[in-house]
Tab-separated table of C-alpha atoms and ligand atoms in Angstrom:
chain	number	residue	atom	x	y	z
U	1	MET	CA	-16.499	62.389	63.897
U	2	LEU	CA	-18.120	61.885	60.535
U	3	HIS	CA	-16.884	65.321	59.627
U	4	GLN	CA	-13.306	64.327	60.465
U	5	ILE	CA	-13.513	61.167	58.399
U	6	TRP	CA	-14.777	63.158	55.463
U	7	ALA	CA	-11.967	65.657	55.882
U	8	ALA	CA	-9.412	62.858	55.965
U	9	LEU	CA	-10.922	61.184	52.912
U	10	LEU	CA	-10.999	64.428	50.979
U	11	TYR	CA	-7.409	65.065	51.942
U	12	LEU	CA	-6.308	61.637	50.678
U	13	TYR	CA	-8.356	62.082	47.553
U	14	GLY	CA	-6.596	65.393	47.014
U	15	ILE	CA	-3.178	63.770	47.201
U	16	VAL	CA	-4.097	60.986	44.798
U	17	PHE	CA	-5.892	63.353	42.448
U	18	ASN	CA	-2.961	65.749	42.336
U	19	SER	CA	-0.389	63.096	41.698
U	20	ILE	CA	-2.389	61.495	38.912
U	21	PHE	CA	-3.986	64.403	37.145
U	22	GLN	CA	-1.903	67.455	37.844
U	23	CYS	CA	1.398	65.915	36.877
U	24	PRO	CA	0.797	63.987	33.678
U	25	GLU	CA	4.321	64.771	32.552
U	26	HIS	CA	5.621	62.902	35.571
U	27	ARG	CA	5.728	59.752	33.506
U	28	GLN	CA	8.070	61.344	31.024
U	29	LEU	CA	10.930	61.373	33.497
U	30	THR	CA	12.377	58.017	32.570
U	31	THR	CA	15.957	57.036	33.058
U	32	LEU	CA	17.857	56.224	29.928
U	33	GLY	CA	18.232	52.554	29.127
U	34	MET	CA	21.577	50.892	29.624
U	35	ASP	CA	21.442	49.204	26.269
U	36	ARG	CA	24.848	49.678	24.687
U	37	LYS	CA	23.103	50.987	21.588
U	38	GLU	CA	21.375	53.574	23.691
U	39	PHE	CA	24.237	54.547	25.988
U	40	PRO	CA	26.599	56.271	25.894
U	41	GLU	CA	27.415	56.438	22.163
U	42	PRO	CA	24.322	58.349	20.990
U	43	HIS	CA	25.045	60.973	23.608
U	44	LEU	CA	28.519	61.785	22.374
U	45	GLY	CA	29.143	65.059	20.579
U	46	LYS	CA	27.710	68.512	20.933
U	47	TRP	CA	24.977	69.657	23.327
U	48	TYR	CA	23.597	73.090	24.114
U	49	PHE	CA	22.531	73.991	27.622
U	50	ILE	CA	19.003	75.391	27.454
U	51	ALA	CA	17.402	75.578	30.871
U	52	GLY	CA	17.649	74.559	34.503
U	53	ALA	CA	15.236	73.990	37.363
U	54	ALA	CA	15.799	73.595	41.093
U	55	PRO	CA	13.853	73.773	44.357
U	56	THR	CA	15.370	77.219	45.055
U	57	LYS	CA	16.921	80.039	42.999
U	58	GLU	CA	20.208	79.679	44.894
U	59	GLU	CA	20.738	76.234	43.392
U	60	LEU	CA	20.848	77.826	39.932
U	61	ALA	CA	22.938	80.838	40.956
U	62	ASN	CA	26.085	79.575	39.238
U	63	PHE	CA	24.341	80.168	35.890
U	64	ASP	CA	23.463	83.807	36.618
U	65	LEU	CA	26.355	85.167	34.553
U	66	VAL	CA	25.920	82.658	31.727
U	67	ASP	CA	24.692	83.609	28.265
U	68	ASN	CA	25.124	80.161	26.733
U	69	ILE	CA	27.106	76.959	27.198
U	70	VAL	CA	28.075	74.457	24.564
U	71	PHE	CA	29.189	70.993	25.670
U	72	ASN	CA	31.012	68.211	23.899
U	73	MET	CA	30.905	64.682	25.225
U	74	SER	CA	33.559	62.277	24.032
U	75	ALA	CA	34.847	58.839	24.919
U	76	GLY	CA	37.320	58.852	27.787
U	77	SER	CA	40.695	57.185	28.091
U	78	THR	CA	39.036	54.000	29.370
U	79	PRO	CA	35.665	52.465	28.394
U	80	MET	CA	34.267	53.391	31.819
U	81	GLN	CA	35.032	57.077	31.366
U	82	LEU	CA	33.523	59.976	29.488
U	83	GLN	CA	35.221	63.275	28.824
U	84	LEU	CA	33.026	66.327	28.923
U	85	ARG	CA	34.268	69.673	27.646
U	86	ALA	CA	32.394	72.907	27.643
U	87	THR	CA	32.838	76.535	26.847
U	88	VAL	CA	30.766	78.996	28.740
U	89	ARG	CA	29.885	82.306	27.074
U	90	LEU	CA	29.470	84.743	29.913
U	91	LYS	CA	27.067	87.668	29.623
U	92	ASN	CA	30.082	90.006	29.552
U	93	GLY	CA	31.289	88.244	26.388
U	94	TYR	CA	34.153	86.259	27.897
U	95	CYS	CA	34.661	82.565	27.117
U	96	LYS	CA	35.397	80.184	29.940
U	97	PRO	CA	36.518	76.642	29.012
U	98	ARG	CA	35.648	73.844	31.445
U	99	LYS	CA	36.228	70.123	31.524
U	100	TRP	CA	35.125	67.161	33.596
U	101	THR	CA	35.756	63.446	33.619
U	102	TYR	CA	32.733	61.291	34.240
U	103	HIS	CA	32.955	57.731	35.481
U	104	LEU	CA	30.264	55.356	34.331
U	105	THR	CA	28.588	53.139	36.888
U	106	GLU	CA	28.239	49.468	36.060
U	107	GLY	CA	24.626	48.626	35.291
U	108	SER	CA	23.244	52.154	35.403
U	109	THR	CA	23.389	55.477	33.587
U	110	ASP	CA	24.423	57.353	36.732
U	111	LEU	CA	27.623	59.317	36.315
U	112	ARG	CA	30.236	60.201	38.906
U	113	THR	CA	32.350	63.310	38.435
U	114	GLU	CA	36.067	62.845	38.991
U	115	GLY	CA	37.317	64.865	41.948
U	116	ARG	CA	33.757	65.553	43.143
U	117	PRO	CA	32.760	62.581	45.304
U	118	ASP	CA	29.718	64.474	46.596
U	119	MET	CA	28.323	64.900	43.110
U	120	MET	CA	26.015	62.548	41.269
U	121	THR	CA	24.546	62.943	37.793
U	122	LYS	CA	21.565	61.000	36.529
U	123	LEU	CA	20.440	60.989	32.929
U	124	PHE	CA	16.824	61.027	31.818
U	125	SER	CA	15.278	60.913	28.417
U	126	SER	CA	13.313	63.933	27.276
U	127	SER	CA	10.016	64.023	25.427
U	128	CYS	CA	11.603	66.676	23.248
U	129	PRO	CA	13.328	65.441	20.115
U	130	ASP	CA	17.100	65.785	20.454
U	131	GLY	CA	16.758	66.680	24.107
U	132	ILE	CA	18.156	65.159	27.284
U	133	ILE	CA	17.561	65.887	30.951
U	134	LEU	CA	20.220	65.606	33.636
U	135	LYS	CA	19.723	65.655	37.354
U	136	GLU	CA	22.703	66.855	39.335
U	137	THR	CA	22.850	66.283	43.046
U	138	GLY	CA	25.650	67.623	45.206
U	139	GLN	CA	26.305	68.987	48.655
U	140	GLY	CA	23.332	71.216	49.398
U	141	TYR	CA	21.890	71.378	45.921
U	142	GLN	CA	19.955	69.479	43.340
U	143	ARG	CA	18.872	70.620	39.920
U	144	PHE	CA	17.495	69.425	36.635
U	145	LEU	CA	19.278	70.600	33.518
U	146	PHE	CA	17.855	70.500	30.027
U	147	TYR	CA	20.137	70.115	27.004
U	148	ASN	CA	19.415	69.937	23.321
U	149	ARG	CA	21.284	69.160	20.132
U	150	LEU	CA	19.979	72.463	18.778
U	151	PRO	CA	20.790	75.815	20.364
U	152	TYR	CA	17.155	76.940	20.032
U	153	PRO	CA	14.741	74.032	20.557
U	154	SER	CA	11.022	74.739	20.260
U	155	GLU	CA	9.243	76.682	22.951
U	156	LYS	CA	7.060	73.658	23.580
U	157	CYS	CA	10.132	71.646	24.603
U	158	VAL	CA	11.120	74.290	27.116
U	159	GLU	CA	7.569	74.518	28.448
U	160	GLU	CA	7.390	70.756	28.884
U	161	PHE	CA	10.649	70.748	30.791
U	162	GLN	CA	9.425	73.549	33.022
U	163	SER	CA	6.050	71.994	33.766
U	164	LEU	CA	7.621	68.608	34.457
U	165	THR	CA	10.220	69.966	36.867
U	166	SER	CA	7.822	72.385	38.533
U	167	CYS	CA	5.487	69.462	39.084
U	168	LEU	CA	8.344	67.710	40.907
U	169	ASP	CA	8.634	70.803	43.143
U	170	PHE	CA	11.640	72.255	41.361
U	171	LYS	CA	9.913	75.620	41.072
U	172	ALA	CA	12.890	77.891	40.425
U	173	PHE	CA	13.526	78.070	36.708
U	174	LEU	CA	16.281	79.497	34.549
U	175	LEU	CA	16.296	79.835	30.784
U	176	THR	CA	19.696	80.694	29.290
U	177	PRO	CA	19.566	83.905	27.206
U	178	ARG	CA	21.565	82.458	24.256
U	179	LYS	CA	21.847	85.935	22.741
U	180	GLN	CA	25.549	85.727	21.904
U	181	GLU	CA	27.434	83.394	19.643
U	182	ALA	CA	28.633	80.188	21.293
U	183	CYS	CA	32.325	80.113	22.177
U	184	GLU	CA	34.578	77.787	20.254
U	185	LEU	CA	35.233	74.387	21.827
U	186	THR	CA	38.905	73.650	22.197
U	187	SER	CA	40.441	70.266	22.762
U	188	ASN	CA	43.024	71.304	25.335
T	201	NAG	C1	33.647	66.321	20.398
T	201	NAG	O1	33.069	65.037	20.539
T	201	NAG	C2	33.293	64.188	19.451
T	201	NAG	C3	32.454	62.937	19.660
T	201	NAG	O2	32.694	62.352	20.896
T	201	NAG	C4	34.790	63.925	19.326
T	201	NAG	O3	35.042	63.073	18.256
T	201	NAG	C5	35.515	65.261	19.154
T	201	NAG	O4	36.913	65.050	19.161
T	201	NAG	C6	35.171	66.224	20.263
T	201	NAG	N1	35.746	67.542	19.981
T	201	NAG	C7	36.366	68.279	20.905
T	201	NAG	C8	36.844	69.623	20.458
T	201	NAG	O5	36.552	67.898	22.049
């Protein structure tokens, strides 16, 4: 009996210990403030896709052929919309333009993608200067994506992103190669 109580106590202690001490970066995953000064204006303009993390490799499979992606966020046709354009440089050298319309949610930084009712995007601040973390959730997948204003942020930034997400049980990790020149962003 005493043995079982000890086992239970040790087990609980293990849970508490792990959540406090093994995941110190946990605290860094803070949602962006809704202050108008903080959102969305400072997030407009160019972003480079650096890395992704997900519970399984399959949830990152759509980036397998990607060398690099450059994004450009701009104001949408209404104040509650954002226009996101991207050009994907595929490993085979081809450029693939993409665009999405995001709808802002009143009172939060959550974004809804037009035409994708299953999809939800949450924005988090990053401990890395000029970095931002997105969490995308859709039908059957969820993933964290790390973006930076610079195409090659420091290794420490990437390591922090990886240890934070791995700590949250998003153990599959993908770092974009970024070996080729970024494709040109077009406005059409
Ligand atoms: C990129 O974003 C900026 C800031 O939102 C905007 O002024 C510019 O027109 C955008 N460029 C393209 C090519 O979409």
